[in-house]
Amino acid sequence: MIDRLDGRLIELLAEEPRIGVLEASRRLGVARGTVQARLDRLQSQGVIRGFGPQVDPAALGYPVTAFATLEIKQGQGTDVRAHLASVPEVLELHTTTGQGDMLCRLVARSNADLQRVIDKVVGFDGIVRASTAIVMENPVPLRIIPLVKQASED
Amino acid sequence: MIDRLDGRLIELLAEEPRIGVLEASRRLGVARGTVQARLDRLQSQGVIRGFGPQVDPAALGYPVTAFATLEIKQGQGTDVRAHLASVPEVLELHTTTGQGDMLCRLVARSNADLQRVIDKVVGFDGIVRASTAIVMENPVPLRIIPLVKQASED
DNA sequence: GGCACTGCTGGGCAGAATGCCCAGCGAAGA
DNA sequence: TCTTCGCTGGGCATTCTGCCCAGCAGTGCC
């Protein structure tokens, strides 16, 4: 899928996103055109989805994160999805194995505010039951580099 | 925390990360220096953590995602954290309310491979019990823009 | 009222990077 | 042997960046 040069390029971009193609080619010891071609390929293959800004919810005033497991009434999946998608505090939603189960990531302004968010999330007809786990620590923040290294060494 | 201009800037960058400061200032109808100052502030405040590449694990050959809830033996937290951090397929790890509970996001090359990953994850002394939920669909991929809009309209 | 401070404007400048082009070359496969 | 592919190393005009400046409006303080 990706080779070592791709891997090194992604790592380099992850460490110093500000550097341009030219600087990257210098660091990697290859020609500029090569870096450009690799980048184009990685993006068109979908390996690199983009370079959007990584926004910290805590810095926006939402320091509380929680995960909620939802049990859904049969046949209500579509409605529930639309409902959850409309709630800004729902950052992520997955449907998982086990019928009617969904897992979503929530943020809130405070523990008290989390109650409001949960009420907004579960106050919907198709949702039968919800259990919430509040995040206390985040020892491993969302990361991808170790996986990239692994993948590039095949 | 952030005002409307900040919000619009973040949205713009999220939609078209490739544009530079100059083009952004044109789109937003403000001076280039203003955009530059706002960007600097957002980054130094930590609202924008960076512009690293967003890598898709599926495109790397890891199309299977799962969430695992782990129950940890008292006092083993530190060791478990270090162990999980050393596994590339662990993309994220949180400690949550409820003593000894952790939640982690895993990826694997296939459902069969997921077994290998889970064995690697839970095959560690401090972990008492683990329950895994395989992700089938991802109706709401990790997002932040709705929250940014919300936050910028205060 | 007078004053300082802050943030935005609009402009200028040299230096650097980008997007795009090309010919040459070595490795791999037909 | 021939063709294809990816990488190299270079050139080119255009564009953007980082950095500077003076002017000006709004705000809060004395």
mmCIF file with all atom_site columns, N, CA, C and O in Angstrom, chain A residues 41-49, chain B residues 54-56 59:
data_model
loop_
_atom_site.group_PDB
_atom_site.id
_atom_site.type_symbol
_atom_site.label_atom_id
_atom_site.label_alt_id
_atom_site.label_comp_id
_atom_site.label_asym_id
_atom_site.label_entity_id
_atom_site.label_seq_id
_atom_site.pdbx_PDB_ins_code
_atom_site.Cartn_x
_atom_site.Cartn_y
_atom_site.Cartn_z
_atom_site.occupancy
_atom_site.B_iso_or_equiv
_atom_site.pdbx_formal_charge
_atom_site.auth_seq_id
_atom_site.auth_comp_id
_atom_site.auth_asym_id
_atom_site.auth_atom_id
_atom_site.pdbx_PDB_model_num
ATOM 1  N N  . ARG A 1 41 ? -0.204 11.209 -5.135 1.00 0.00 ? 41 ARG A N  1
ATOM 2  C CA . ARG A 1 41 ? -0.694 9.842  -5.124 1.00 0.00 ? 41 ARG A CA 1
ATOM 3  C C  . ARG A 1 41 ? -1.369 9.510  -3.789 1.00 0.00 ? 41 ARG A C  1
ATOM 4  O O  . ARG A 1 41 ? -2.469 8.959  -3.756 1.00 0.00 ? 41 ARG A O  1
ATOM 5  N N  . LEU A 1 42 ? -0.720 9.876  -2.705 1.00 0.00 ? 42 LEU A N  1
ATOM 6  C CA . LEU A 1 42 ? -1.284 9.579  -1.390 1.00 0.00 ? 42 LEU A CA 1
ATOM 7  C C  . LEU A 1 42 ? -2.649 10.230 -1.219 1.00 0.00 ? 42 LEU A C  1
ATOM 8  O O  . LEU A 1 42 ? -3.556 9.648  -0.626 1.00 0.00 ? 42 LEU A O  1
ATOM 9  N N  . GLN A 1 43 ? -2.774 11.430 -1.766 1.00 0.00 ? 43 GLN A N  1
ATOM 10 C CA . GLN A 1 43 ? -4.057 12.109 -1.610 1.00 0.00 ? 43 GLN A CA 1
ATOM 11 C C  . GLN A 1 43 ? -5.112 11.512 -2.521 1.00 0.00 ? 43 GLN A C  1
ATOM 12 O O  . GLN A 1 43 ? -6.264 11.355 -2.111 1.00 0.00 ? 43 GLN A O  1
ATOM 13 N N  . SER A 1 44 ? -4.745 11.173 -3.754 1.00 0.00 ? 44 SER A N  1
ATOM 14 C CA . SER A 1 44 ? -5.760 10.641 -4.655 1.00 0.00 ? 44 SER A CA 1
ATOM 15 C C  . SER A 1 44 ? -6.135 9.215  -4.254 1.00 0.00 ? 44 SER A C  1
ATOM 16 O O  . SER A 1 44 ? -7.250 8.768  -4.503 1.00 0.00 ? 44 SER A O  1
ATOM 17 N N  . GLN A 1 45 ? -5.220 8.506  -3.608 1.00 0.00 ? 45 GLN A N  1
ATOM 18 C CA . GLN A 1 45 ? -5.549 7.175  -3.100 1.00 0.00 ? 45 GLN A CA 1
ATOM 19 C C  . GLN A 1 45 ? -6.391 7.242  -1.828 1.00 0.00 ? 45 GLN A C  1
ATOM 20 O O  . GLN A 1 45 ? -6.930 6.234  -1.389 1.00 0.00 ? 45 GLN A O  1
ATOM 21 N N  . GLY A 1 46 ? -6.426 8.406  -1.238 1.00 0.00 ? 46 GLY A N  1
ATOM 22 C CA . GLY A 1 46 ? -7.222 8.546  -0.026 1.00 0.00 ? 46 GLY A CA 1
ATOM 23 C C  . GLY A 1 46 ? -6.458 8.239  1.247  1.00 0.00 ? 46 GLY A C  1
ATOM 24 O O  . GLY A 1 46 ? -7.035 8.241  2.330  1.00 0.00 ? 46 GLY A O  1
ATOM 25 N N  . VAL A 1 47 ? -5.181 7.916  1.116  1.00 0.00 ? 47 VAL A N  1
ATOM 26 C CA . VAL A 1 47 ? -4.390 7.662  2.322  1.00 0.00 ? 47 VAL A CA 1
ATOM 27 C C  . VAL A 1 47 ? -4.327 8.940  3.157  1.00 0.00 ? 47 VAL A C  1
ATOM 28 O O  . VAL A 1 47 ? -4.562 8.922  4.359  1.00 0.00 ? 47 VAL A O  1
ATOM 29 N N  . ILE A 1 48 ? -4.021 10.031 2.491  1.00 0.00 ? 48 ILE A N  1
ATOM 30 C CA . ILE A 1 48 ? -4.091 11.329 3.158  1.00 0.00 ? 48 ILE A CA 1
ATOM 31 C C  . ILE A 1 48 ? -5.383 12.001 2.729  1.00 0.00 ? 48 ILE A C  1
ATOM 32 O O  . ILE A 1 48 ? -5.584 12.282 1.553  1.00 0.00 ? 48 ILE A O  1
ATOM 33 N N  . ARG A 1 49 ? -6.241 12.217 3.697  1.00 0.00 ? 49 ARG A N  1
ATOM 34 C CA . ARG A 1 49 ? -7.547 12.788 3.362  1.00 0.00 ? 49 ARG A CA 1
ATOM 35 C C  . ARG A 1 49 ? -7.462 14.296 3.199  1.00 0.00 ? 49 ARG A C  1
ATOM 36 O O  . ARG A 1 49 ? -8.241 14.896 2.495  1.00 0.00 ? 49 ARG A O  1
ATOM 37 N N  . GLN B 1 54 ? -4.346 14.159 7.605  1.00 0.00 ? 54 GLN B N  1
ATOM 38 C CA . GLN B 1 54 ? -5.366 13.256 8.140  1.00 0.00 ? 54 GLN B CA 1
ATOM 39 C C  . GLN B 1 54 ? -5.288 11.952 7.372  1.00 0.00 ? 54 GLN B C  1
ATOM 40 O O  . GLN B 1 54 ? -5.677 11.885 6.214  1.00 0.00 ? 54 GLN B O  1
ATOM 41 N N  . VAL B 1 55 ? -4.801 10.941 8.052  1.00 0.00 ? 55 VAL B N  1
ATOM 42 C CA . VAL B 1 55 ? -4.550 9.665  7.393  1.00 0.00 ? 55 VAL B CA 1
ATOM 43 C C  . VAL B 1 55 ? -5.719 8.721  7.635  1.00 0.00 ? 55 VAL B C  1
ATOM 44 O O  . VAL B 1 55 ? -6.238 8.637  8.747  1.00 0.00 ? 55 VAL B O  1
ATOM 45 N N  . ASP B 1 56 ? -6.124 8.034  6.585  1.00 0.00 ? 56 ASP B N  1
ATOM 46 C CA . ASP B 1 56 ? -7.235 7.095  6.669  1.00 0.00 ? 56 ASP B CA 1
ATOM 47 C C  . ASP B 1 56 ? -6.697 5.690  6.897  1.00 0.00 ? 56 ASP B C  1
ATOM 48 O O  . ASP B 1 56 ? -6.041 5.132  6.024  1.00 0.00 ? 56 ASP B O  1
ATOM 49 N N  . ALA B 1 59 ? -7.292 3.129  4.174  1.00 0.00 ? 59 ALA B N  1
ATOM 50 C CA . ALA B 1 59 ? -6.447 3.216  2.986  1.00 0.00 ? 59 ALA B CA 1
ATOM 51 C C  . ALA B 1 59 ? -5.053 2.658  3.255  1.00 0.00 ? 59 ALA B C  1
ATOM 52 O O  . ALA B 1 59 ? -4.313 2.356  2.323  1.00 0.00 ? 59 ALA B O  1
#
